[in-house]
Coordinates of C-alpha atoms in Angstrom, one line a residue:
M1471 CA 35.9 207.6 87.0
A1472 CA 34.0 210.6 86.2
P1473 CA 35.6 213.8 85.1
L1474 CA 33.9 216.7 87.2
S1475 CA 33.7 220.7 87.3
D1476 CA 32.9 221.9 90.7
E1477 CA 35.5 224.6 91.8
H1478 CA 35.5 226.0 95.3
S1479 CA 37.4 228.8 96.9
Q1480 CA 38.5 228.5 100.5
S1481 CA 35.8 230.3 102.0
D1482 CA 33.0 228.1 100.3
A1483 CA 31.1 225.4 102.6
Y1484 CA 32.6 222.0 101.4
D1485 CA 30.4 219.5 102.9
R1486 CA 28.9 217.9 99.5
F1487 CA 31.5 219.0 97.5
A1488 CA 34.3 217.6 99.3
F1489 CA 32.6 214.8 101.3
E1490 CA 30.1 213.5 99.6
F1491 CA 29.7 211.3 96.3
Q1492 CA 28.2 213.5 93.8
S1493 CA 28.6 211.5 90.2
G1494 CA 25.7 209.2 90.4
R1495 CA 22.8 207.7 91.9
W1496 CA 22.0 204.1 92.9
L1497 CA 18.5 202.2 91.9
Y1498 CA 18.9 200.4 95.2
N1499 CA 20.6 200.7 98.5
E1500 CA 21.2 204.0 97.7
C1501 CA 21.3 205.3 101.6
E1502 CA 23.9 202.2 101.9
Q1503 CA 26.0 203.2 98.9
Q1504 CA 26.3 206.9 99.9
A1505 CA 27.3 206.3 103.5
C1506 CA 30.2 204.0 102.4
R1507 CA 31.3 206.8 100.3
Y1508 CA 31.0 209.7 102.5
M1509 CA 34.4 210.7 104.1
K1510 CA 34.4 214.0 106.2
W1511 CA 37.9 215.4 106.4
N1512 CA 39.7 218.8 107.3
V1513 CA 40.0 220.7 104.3
D1514 CA 41.5 223.5 105.6
A1515 CA 44.2 221.2 107.6
L1516 CA 45.0 219.6 104.0
I1517 CA 45.0 223.2 102.4
A1518 CA 47.6 224.4 105.0
R1519 CA 49.8 221.4 104.9
A1520 CA 49.7 221.4 100.9
C1521 CA 50.6 225.2 101.2
T1522 CA 53.8 224.2 103.3
V1523 CA 55.0 221.4 101.1
L1524 CA 54.4 223.3 97.8
E1525 CA 56.0 226.6 99.6
A1526 CA 52.9 228.9 98.6
D1527 CA 51.0 231.8 101.1
E1528 CA 47.6 230.4 100.0
C1529 CA 45.4 227.9 97.9
V1530 CA 43.6 229.9 95.4
Q1531 CA 41.3 227.1 93.9
V1532 CA 40.2 223.6 94.8
K1533 CA 38.7 222.0 91.8
K1534 CA 37.2 218.2 92.0
M1535 CA 38.8 216.2 89.2
I1536 CA 37.6 212.9 89.5
E1537 CA 35.5 210.4 91.5
G1538 CA 35.5 206.7 91.4
S1539 CA 34.0 204.2 93.4
Y1540 CA 36.9 204.5 96.0
N1541 CA 38.6 207.6 95.7
R1542 CA 38.1 211.2 95.0
A1543 CA 41.3 213.8 93.3
F1544 CA 41.1 217.2 93.7
L1545 CA 43.4 219.8 92.1
L1546 CA 44.7 222.3 94.2
A1547 CA 46.2 225.8 92.6
F1548 CA 48.2 228.1 94.6
N1549 CA 49.2 231.7 94.3
N1550 CA 52.8 230.7 93.3
N1551 CA 51.4 229.1 90.2
K1552 CA 52.1 225.7 91.4
E1553 CA 49.6 223.0 91.4
A1554 CA 49.1 219.6 93.4
V1555 CA 46.5 216.7 93.2
V1556 CA 45.2 215.2 96.4
R1557 CA 43.6 211.7 96.5
I1558 CA 41.4 210.8 99.5
S1559 CA 40.1 207.2 100.1
C1560 CA 36.5 206.1 100.5
P1561 CA 35.8 204.0 103.5
V1562 CA 34.9 201.4 101.1
A1563 CA 38.2 201.3 99.5
G1564 CA 39.4 199.1 102.3
P1565 CA 42.7 199.5 104.5
A1566 CA 45.0 202.3 104.1
G1567 CA 48.0 201.1 102.2
F1568 CA 51.2 202.1 100.3
E1569 CA 50.9 205.1 98.5
N1570 CA 53.6 206.7 96.4
S1571 CA 53.2 210.4 96.1
V1572 CA 55.4 213.1 94.3
F1573 CA 55.1 215.8 97.4
D1574 CA 53.6 214.2 100.5
W1575 CA 51.6 211.5 102.0
N1576 CA 50.1 210.5 105.2
S1577 CA 48.3 206.9 105.6
D1578 CA 47.4 207.6 109.1
P1579 CA 43.9 208.2 109.5
G1580 CA 44.8 210.1 113.2
N1581 CA 46.7 213.0 111.2
P1582 CA 45.3 216.5 111.1
V1583 CA 43.6 216.0 107.9
G1584 CA 41.6 213.1 109.4
V1585 CA 41.7 210.7 106.5
P1586 CA 44.8 209.2 104.9
Y1587 CA 45.6 211.2 101.8
I1588 CA 48.1 211.5 99.0
L1589 CA 49.5 214.7 97.7
M1590 CA 50.6 214.2 93.9
E1591 CA 52.0 216.3 91.2
N1592 CA 49.6 217.4 89.0
I1593 CA 50.2 215.6 85.6
P1594 CA 49.7 217.7 82.6
G1595 CA 47.4 215.8 80.0
I1596 CA 43.8 214.1 79.7
D1597 CA 43.3 210.4 79.5
V1598 CA 42.9 209.0 76.1
N1599 CA 39.0 208.7 76.4
Q1600 CA 38.9 212.3 76.9
R1601 CA 40.9 213.0 73.8
G1602 CA 39.4 210.2 71.7
F1603 CA 41.1 207.5 69.9
I1604 CA 39.5 209.0 66.7
E1605 CA 40.5 212.3 67.6
I1606 CA 44.4 211.2 68.2
G1607 CA 44.2 209.6 64.7
A1608 CA 47.6 210.2 62.8
H1609 CA 48.9 211.2 66.4
A1610 CA 48.4 207.8 67.7
Q1611 CA 51.8 206.1 67.0
P1612 CA 53.6 207.7 70.2
L1613 CA 50.8 206.0 72.4
F1614 CA 51.2 202.8 70.8
D1615 CA 55.0 202.9 71.2
D1616 CA 54.9 203.9 74.8
C1617 CA 52.2 201.5 75.7
M1618 CA 55.0 198.8 74.4
T1619 CA 57.6 200.5 76.6
I1620 CA 55.8 200.4 79.5
E1621 CA 54.8 197.0 79.4
K1622 CA 58.1 195.9 78.8
A1623 CA 59.1 197.7 81.6
F1624 CA 56.9 195.8 84.0
E1625 CA 57.7 192.1 82.7
T1626 CA 61.7 192.7 82.9
V1627 CA 61.5 193.6 86.3
R1628 CA 61.6 190.2 88.5
F1629 CA 60.3 190.1 92.2
S1630 CA 61.0 188.1 95.2
Q1631 CA 57.6 187.4 96.7
L1632 CA 53.8 187.8 96.1
G1633 CA 52.0 190.6 97.7
S1634 CA 51.8 194.4 97.9
L1635 CA 54.4 197.2 97.6
Y1636 CA 55.3 199.1 101.0
F1637 CA 58.3 201.6 102.0
T1638 CA 60.9 199.7 103.7
E1639 CA 60.3 201.1 107.2
D1640 CA 56.5 200.5 106.9
V1641 CA 57.0 196.4 107.0
S1642 CA 58.0 194.1 110.1
A1643 CA 61.7 193.7 110.9
D1644 CA 61.3 190.3 109.2
L1645 CA 60.1 191.5 106.0
Q1646 CA 62.9 194.3 105.9
K1647 CA 65.5 191.3 105.7
Q1648 CA 63.8 190.1 102.8
P1649 CA 65.0 191.5 99.1
L1650 CA 62.8 193.0 96.9
F1651 CA 64.1 191.5 93.6
A1652 CA 64.3 187.7 92.7
D1653 CA 67.9 186.8 93.2
N1654 CA 68.8 186.4 89.5
M1655 CA 67.6 190.0 89.0
H1656 CA 70.2 192.3 87.5
L1657 CA 70.0 195.6 89.0
S1658 CA 71.3 197.5 85.7
T1659 CA 70.1 200.8 86.4
E1660 CA 70.2 203.4 89.5
A1661 CA 66.2 203.4 89.5
L1662 CA 66.4 199.7 90.5
R1663 CA 69.4 199.8 93.0
T1664 CA 67.5 202.8 94.6
A1665 CA 63.9 200.8 95.0
A1666 CA 66.0 197.5 96.1
S1667 CA 66.8 199.5 99.3
R1668 CA 63.6 201.7 99.5
Y1669 CA 60.8 199.3 99.0
R1670 CA 59.7 196.1 100.2
I1671 CA 56.8 193.5 99.6
G1672 CA 54.5 193.1 102.5
P1673 CA 50.8 191.9 103.3
L1674 CA 48.4 192.0 100.6
V1675 CA 46.6 195.2 100.6
D1676 CA 43.1 194.4 99.0
R1677 CA 39.5 195.3 100.4
Q1678 CA 38.6 191.5 99.7
W1679 CA 40.6 190.3 102.4
Y1680 CA 39.4 192.9 104.9
R1681 CA 36.0 193.4 104.9
G1682 CA 33.1 192.9 107.1
G1683 CA 34.6 191.2 110.1
R1684 CA 37.5 189.7 108.1
A1685 CA 39.7 192.6 108.9
A1686 CA 39.7 191.6 112.7
M1687 CA 40.7 187.8 111.9
T1688 CA 44.3 186.4 112.4
V1689 CA 45.0 185.1 109.1
D1690 CA 48.0 184.8 106.7
R1691 CA 47.7 187.9 104.4
G1692 CA 51.0 187.4 102.8
P1693 CA 53.6 188.0 101.7
W1694 CA 54.0 184.7 99.7
P1695 CA 56.7 183.0 98.3
D1696 CA 54.4 181.4 95.4
F1697 CA 51.1 181.3 93.8
V1698 CA 49.9 178.1 95.6
S1699 CA 50.6 179.5 99.0
Y1700 CA 48.6 182.8 97.9
C1701 CA 45.9 180.7 97.0
L1702 CA 45.6 178.4 100.1
A1703 CA 46.0 181.8 102.5
G1704 CA 42.7 182.7 100.8
I1705 CA 40.9 179.4 100.8
K1706 CA 41.8 179.3 104.7
L1707 CA 40.5 182.7 105.3
E1708 CA 37.2 181.9 103.7
L1709 CA 36.7 178.4 105.4
A1710 CA 37.6 180.6 108.8
W1711 CA 35.0 183.1 107.5
L1712 CA 32.2 180.4 107.1
E1713 CA 32.8 179.1 110.9
H1714 CA 32.9 183.0 112.1
P1715 CA 29.4 183.9 113.8
A1716 CA 28.9 187.2 111.6
S1717 CA 29.1 185.1 108.3
K1718 CA 25.4 183.9 109.1
S1719 CA 24.1 187.0 109.3
E1720 CA 26.4 188.8 106.6
P1721 CA 24.6 191.7 104.6
F1722 CA 23.9 192.2 100.9
R1723 CA 25.4 188.7 100.3
R1724 CA 23.5 186.4 97.6
T1725 CA 21.7 184.4 100.1
A1726 CA 20.2 182.0 97.5
M1727 CA 23.1 181.1 95.7
Q1728 CA 24.5 178.3 98.0
S1729 CA 24.6 176.5 101.5
Q1730 CA 27.8 176.4 103.9
R1731 CA 28.4 173.0 103.0
L1732 CA 28.5 173.6 99.0
N1733 CA 30.8 176.6 100.0
R1734 CA 33.1 174.4 101.9
S1735 CA 33.2 171.5 99.7
V1736 CA 34.3 173.9 96.6
L1737 CA 36.9 175.7 98.7
E1738 CA 38.4 172.4 99.9
M1739 CA 38.9 171.1 96.2
C1740 CA 40.3 174.2 94.9
S1741 CA 42.8 173.3 97.6
K1742 CA 43.4 170.0 95.9
V1743 CA 43.0 170.9 92.3
I1744 CA 45.3 174.3 92.3
P1745 CA 48.7 172.8 93.5
L1746 CA 48.2 170.3 90.6
I1747 CA 48.0 172.4 87.5
I1748 CA 50.4 175.3 88.1
P1749 CA 52.2 176.5 84.8
A1750 CA 55.8 176.5 84.5
E1751 CA 58.0 178.5 86.7
E1752 CA 59.0 180.8 83.9
Y1753 CA 55.2 182.2 83.4
M1754 CA 54.8 182.3 87.5
Q1755 CA 57.7 184.8 88.2
P1756 CA 56.1 187.2 91.0
T1757 CA 55.8 190.7 88.5
L1758 CA 54.2 193.9 89.1
W1759 CA 51.8 195.2 86.6
H1760 CA 49.1 198.0 86.3
P1761 CA 45.8 196.5 87.2
D1762 CA 44.1 198.5 84.8
F1763 CA 46.1 199.4 81.6
S1764 CA 43.3 201.0 79.9
A1765 CA 42.4 204.1 78.0
A1766 CA 41.1 205.7 81.2
N1767 CA 44.2 205.6 83.1
L1768 CA 46.7 206.7 80.3
L1769 CA 47.4 210.5 80.4
V1770 CA 48.5 212.0 77.2
S1771 CA 49.2 215.4 75.6
A1772 CA 46.1 216.9 74.9
T1773 CA 47.2 218.2 71.2
N1774 CA 49.5 216.6 69.0
E1775 CA 51.5 213.6 69.2
A1776 CA 50.0 211.5 72.0
H1777 CA 52.6 210.7 74.4
I1778 CA 51.8 208.8 77.5
Q1779 CA 52.2 211.7 80.1
G1780 CA 51.6 209.4 83.1
V1781 CA 49.7 206.2 84.4
I1782 CA 46.9 206.4 87.2
D1783 CA 44.9 204.5 89.3
W1784 CA 47.4 201.8 90.9
Q1785 CA 45.2 201.4 94.0
H1786 CA 44.6 197.8 93.4
A1787 CA 48.1 197.1 91.8
M1788 CA 49.8 193.8 93.4
I1789 CA 52.9 191.4 92.7
A1790 CA 51.5 188.5 91.2
P1791 CA 52.4 185.9 88.6
Y1792 CA 53.8 186.9 85.3
A1793 CA 51.0 184.8 83.7
F1794 CA 48.1 186.4 85.0
Q1795 CA 49.7 189.8 84.9
A1796 CA 50.5 190.0 81.3
G1797 CA 47.3 189.8 79.0
F1798 CA 46.5 192.1 76.6
P1799 CA 46.2 195.7 77.3
L1800 CA 42.9 197.0 77.5
A1801 CA 44.2 200.5 76.0
M1802 CA 44.8 198.8 72.8
T1803 CA 42.0 196.4 72.7
Y1804 CA 39.3 197.2 69.9
S1805 CA 35.5 197.2 71.4
G1806 CA 33.8 196.9 67.8
D1807 CA 33.2 193.5 66.1
M1808 CA 36.3 192.9 64.2
S1809 CA 34.7 190.4 61.9
D1810 CA 33.3 193.5 60.4
F1811 CA 36.9 193.9 58.5
P1812 CA 38.3 191.5 56.1
L1813 CA 41.9 190.5 57.0
D1814 CA 44.7 190.9 54.5
A1815 CA 47.6 188.5 54.0
M1816 CA 49.5 189.9 57.0
G1817 CA 46.5 189.6 59.3
L1818 CA 45.6 193.4 59.5
P1819 CA 42.0 194.5 59.1
Q1820 CA 40.9 196.2 55.8
L1821 CA 38.2 198.0 54.5
P1822 CA 34.9 196.4 53.8
D1823 CA 34.4 194.9 50.4
D1824 CA 31.4 197.3 50.0
F1825 CA 33.2 200.2 51.3
D1826 CA 32.8 202.4 48.2
Q1827 CA 29.1 201.8 48.0
R1828 CA 28.3 203.4 51.4
G1829 CA 27.6 207.3 52.0
A1830 CA 30.4 209.7 52.6
E1831 CA 29.4 210.0 56.5
E1832 CA 29.2 206.5 57.2
Q1833 CA 32.5 205.8 55.2
T1834 CA 34.6 208.0 57.6
L1835 CA 33.0 206.5 60.6
V1836 CA 34.4 202.9 59.0
R1837 CA 37.7 204.2 58.3
E1838 CA 38.1 205.3 61.7
Q1839 CA 36.8 202.0 63.2
Q1840 CA 39.5 200.3 60.9
R1841 CA 41.7 202.5 62.1
L1842 CA 41.1 201.4 66.0
A1843 CA 41.0 197.3 64.8
K1844 CA 44.2 197.8 63.0
R1845 CA 46.0 199.3 66.1
Q1846 CA 44.9 196.2 67.9
K1847 CA 46.1 193.7 65.4
A1848 CA 49.4 195.4 65.0
Y1849 CA 49.8 195.4 68.8
E1850 CA 49.2 191.6 68.5
M1851 CA 51.6 191.2 65.6
Y1852 CA 54.4 192.9 67.8
I1853 CA 53.8 190.6 70.7
K1854 CA 54.0 187.7 68.7
L1855 CA 57.1 188.8 67.0
F1856 CA 59.0 189.9 70.1
N1857 CA 57.7 188.3 73.1
P1858 CA 57.3 184.7 72.6
R1859 CA 57.2 184.0 76.6
R1860 CA 54.2 186.6 76.7
V1861 CA 52.3 185.2 73.8
A1862 CA 52.6 181.6 75.6
A1863 CA 51.6 182.8 78.9
I1864 CA 48.5 184.2 77.2
N1865 CA 47.5 181.1 75.4
L1866 CA 48.2 178.6 78.6
P1867 CA 44.9 176.5 79.0
Q1868 CA 44.5 176.8 82.5
S1869 CA 45.5 180.9 82.8
S1870 CA 42.1 182.7 82.7
A1871 CA 40.3 180.5 84.9
L1872 CA 43.1 180.3 87.1
N1873 CA 44.0 184.2 87.3
I1874 CA 40.3 184.5 88.5
L1875 CA 40.1 182.1 91.3
P1876 CA 41.5 184.0 94.1
F1877 CA 39.1 186.8 93.7
H1878 CA 36.5 184.6 93.5
I1879 CA 37.7 182.1 96.7
S1880 CA 37.6 185.4 98.7
R1881 CA 33.9 186.3 97.8
S1882 CA 32.8 182.9 97.7
W1883 CA 30.2 183.5 100.6
S1884 CA 29.2 186.9 99.4
D1885 CA 28.7 186.3 95.8
G1886 CA 28.1 182.6 95.4
V1887 CA 30.4 179.3 94.1
G1888 CA 28.9 179.5 90.4
P1889 CA 32.5 180.9 88.9
I1890 CA 34.5 178.6 91.1
T1891 CA 32.6 175.2 90.1
E1892 CA 32.9 177.0 86.4
A1893 CA 36.6 177.2 86.7
L1894 CA 37.2 173.7 88.3
L1895 CA 34.9 172.0 85.7
H1896 CA 37.0 173.6 83.0
F1897 CA 39.9 172.2 84.6
R1898 CA 38.4 169.0 84.7
D1899 CA 37.6 169.1 81.1
Q1900 CA 41.3 170.3 79.9
W1901 CA 42.9 167.9 82.8
E1902 CA 45.5 166.1 80.7
A1903 CA 46.5 169.5 79.0
I1904 CA 47.2 171.1 82.3
V1905 CA 48.2 168.8 85.0
R1906 CA 51.8 169.1 85.7
I1907 CA 52.7 165.6 86.5
P1908 CA 51.3 163.0 83.7
G1909 CA 48.8 160.6 85.0
T1910 CA 48.0 162.4 88.2
P1911 CA 44.2 162.0 88.5
C1912 CA 41.9 164.8 88.9
P1913 CA 40.4 165.3 92.3
L1914 CA 36.6 166.1 90.9
N1915 CA 36.6 162.6 89.8
E1916 CA 36.2 161.4 93.3
L1917 CA 33.0 163.5 94.0
A1918 CA 30.0 161.3 94.3
E1919 CA 27.2 161.9 91.5
A1920 CA 24.9 164.0 93.6
E1921 CA 27.8 166.5 94.3
M1922 CA 28.9 166.7 90.8
Q1923 CA 25.6 167.8 89.8
E1924 CA 25.6 170.3 92.6
Y1925 CA 28.9 171.8 91.0
H1926 CA 27.3 171.7 87.5
D1927 CA 23.9 173.4 88.8
A1928 CA 26.0 176.1 90.6
A1929 CA 27.9 176.8 87.5
E1930 CA 24.9 176.9 85.0
Q1931 CA 22.9 179.1 87.4
S1932 CA 25.8 181.7 87.7
T1933 CA 25.9 181.9 83.8
R1934 CA 22.3 182.4 83.5
Y1935 CA 22.1 185.1 86.3
T1936 CA 25.2 186.8 85.0
R1937 CA 24.0 186.7 81.5
A1938 CA 20.4 188.5 82.5
L1939 CA 22.0 190.8 84.8
D1940 CA 24.3 192.1 81.8
A1941 CA 21.3 192.5 79.7
L1942 CA 19.2 194.2 82.6
N1943 CA 22.3 196.4 82.8
N1944 CA 22.6 197.1 79.1
K1945 CA 19.0 198.0 79.0
L1946 CA 19.1 200.6 81.8
G1947 CA 22.6 202.0 81.2
S1948 CA 23.7 201.3 84.6
G1949 CA 26.9 200.3 86.1
G1950 CA 28.0 198.5 89.1
D1951 CA 25.5 197.8 91.9
G1952 CA 22.8 199.8 89.6
R1953 CA 24.6 203.1 89.5
V1954 CA 23.3 205.5 87.1
S1955 CA 24.1 209.4 86.2
A1956 CA 21.7 211.9 88.6
Q1957 CA 20.3 213.3 85.5
L1958 CA 19.0 210.3 84.3
Y1959 CA 17.9 208.6 87.6
K1960 CA 14.3 209.3 87.3
Q1961 CA 13.7 208.1 84.0
V1962 CA 15.9 204.6 84.7
K1963 CA 14.1 204.4 87.8
E1964 CA 10.7 203.8 86.0
E1965 CA 12.5 201.6 83.7
C1966 CA 13.9 199.7 86.3
E1967 CA 10.6 199.1 87.9
Q1968 CA 9.1 197.9 84.7
L1969 CA 11.7 195.5 84.1
R1970 CA 11.4 194.1 87.4
N1971 CA 7.7 193.1 86.5
E1972 CA 9.0 191.1 83.6
W1973 CA 12.0 189.4 85.6
D1974 CA 11.6 185.6 86.1
E1975 CA 13.9 184.0 88.8
E1976 CA 13.6 180.5 87.3
R1977 CA 14.6 182.1 83.9
D1978 CA 17.0 184.3 85.1
G1979 CA 19.2 182.2 87.6
G1980 CA 18.3 184.4 90.9
P1981 CA 16.2 187.2 92.5
F1982 CA 15.7 190.7 90.7
P1983 CA 18.9 192.1 91.5
Y1984 CA 17.8 195.9 92.0
Q1985 CA 16.0 196.0 95.2
D1986 CA 16.8 197.4 98.5
G1987 CA 18.4 194.9 100.8
G1988 CA 19.8 193.0 97.8
F1989 CA 23.3 191.8 96.9
S1990 CA 25.9 194.5 96.6
F1991 CA 29.2 194.2 95.5
F1992 CA 30.3 197.2 97.4
L1993 CA 28.5 196.6 100.2
S1994 CA 28.9 192.7 101.0

């Protein structure tokens, strides 16, 4: 999400400021990308509601804080010295679901504001990226400790089902009767006892399960008792979508990636393989975790010790198996090359052997990078010393490939089956190590030679195309769906046209991606 500085008083015209996406432009499909993020809402009605909730006479300032692919956040300041943050979801975000606010919320698009909104307390501080890991320096220990504390809280709470979190009154009567937590969960604090009555697990709130014509389909969207049920529901949804008339004309999909026949074969193979390779129960306990525990979503104090003040952007959070939630946190992951630093006897990065021969400016940079690399290694050591279950979950041979399957299954017709066939072939190669019941044959061995070759070809093509797309984005400095900063748009657009002439469909695994009408993750 990009920080913005636009400020408006109540008398200003709000159209572009409040309703339009202003954090960048797209190299292709730009009109459609803007349209799916345009959201007109009643600003005056929201301000009136906020004044009532905050007991203020007037709102003296509206400032756009951040703007992401799915939401916009505005800071409201009032004449009684109070502040609040309002978050507005864009149409591309998918169905309105549970939002937990401090002050007020409304998930009904028919409310006076005209859109679902959440009015939250303004958490003091800035995100870690804004302050910078380097600048934090010696003040980083609280950040390190707070990350550990938060993650420990995530994994100690065991839920009863897989799905999304709702207020109890917002789910069906049948779901209201189901407990929030697992039967063996000890409610040791008042907060847990309050949550046990206030919240329930309900259907999955995930855009992938509702996009296009899927929203009108009567299918099982959860909650589910286990991972197999979750995956099988996703497979049934996509198989039903293949039979839906609208699938034949689905816009912005990768039309050349595979036939419906291959898509169906791969999905049916998933339904045979997945139940046979589920990890042991201790790794599959339903667990709530932040979906993107990265530096951008951790708010810390702006100066001195970097204590975490809050964690933002919970939109895609779901209750899922522990093994697929408890990965290494992005906030502690070193983005450089760890091999630049020799390791000491404890496994911690040390300064390079030629450090003393480098210039003063380069030495400063190297020291800063070493500190960041050491932070990752220290966090790894902490997990290894005090959390053997998490280490075992991270190292499960099927974990990473199994984890990505629900997402790729839900987008198999739009994106292609390459990532799924790659995962299936990985399972086949690791079969003896991952199958739950020794001696159970791998279902992929039942495929005819020609069909197995199709699986290999799909995986190989997907790998080539992903590699070429990543290289293209690195050259252009573009993000998802070809998004670039508005300031650099003209320059990058010219570079894009040059690179289009150099693109080779056979070598690169598919058509040049950035052309109007081409595949789009957000539009498909």
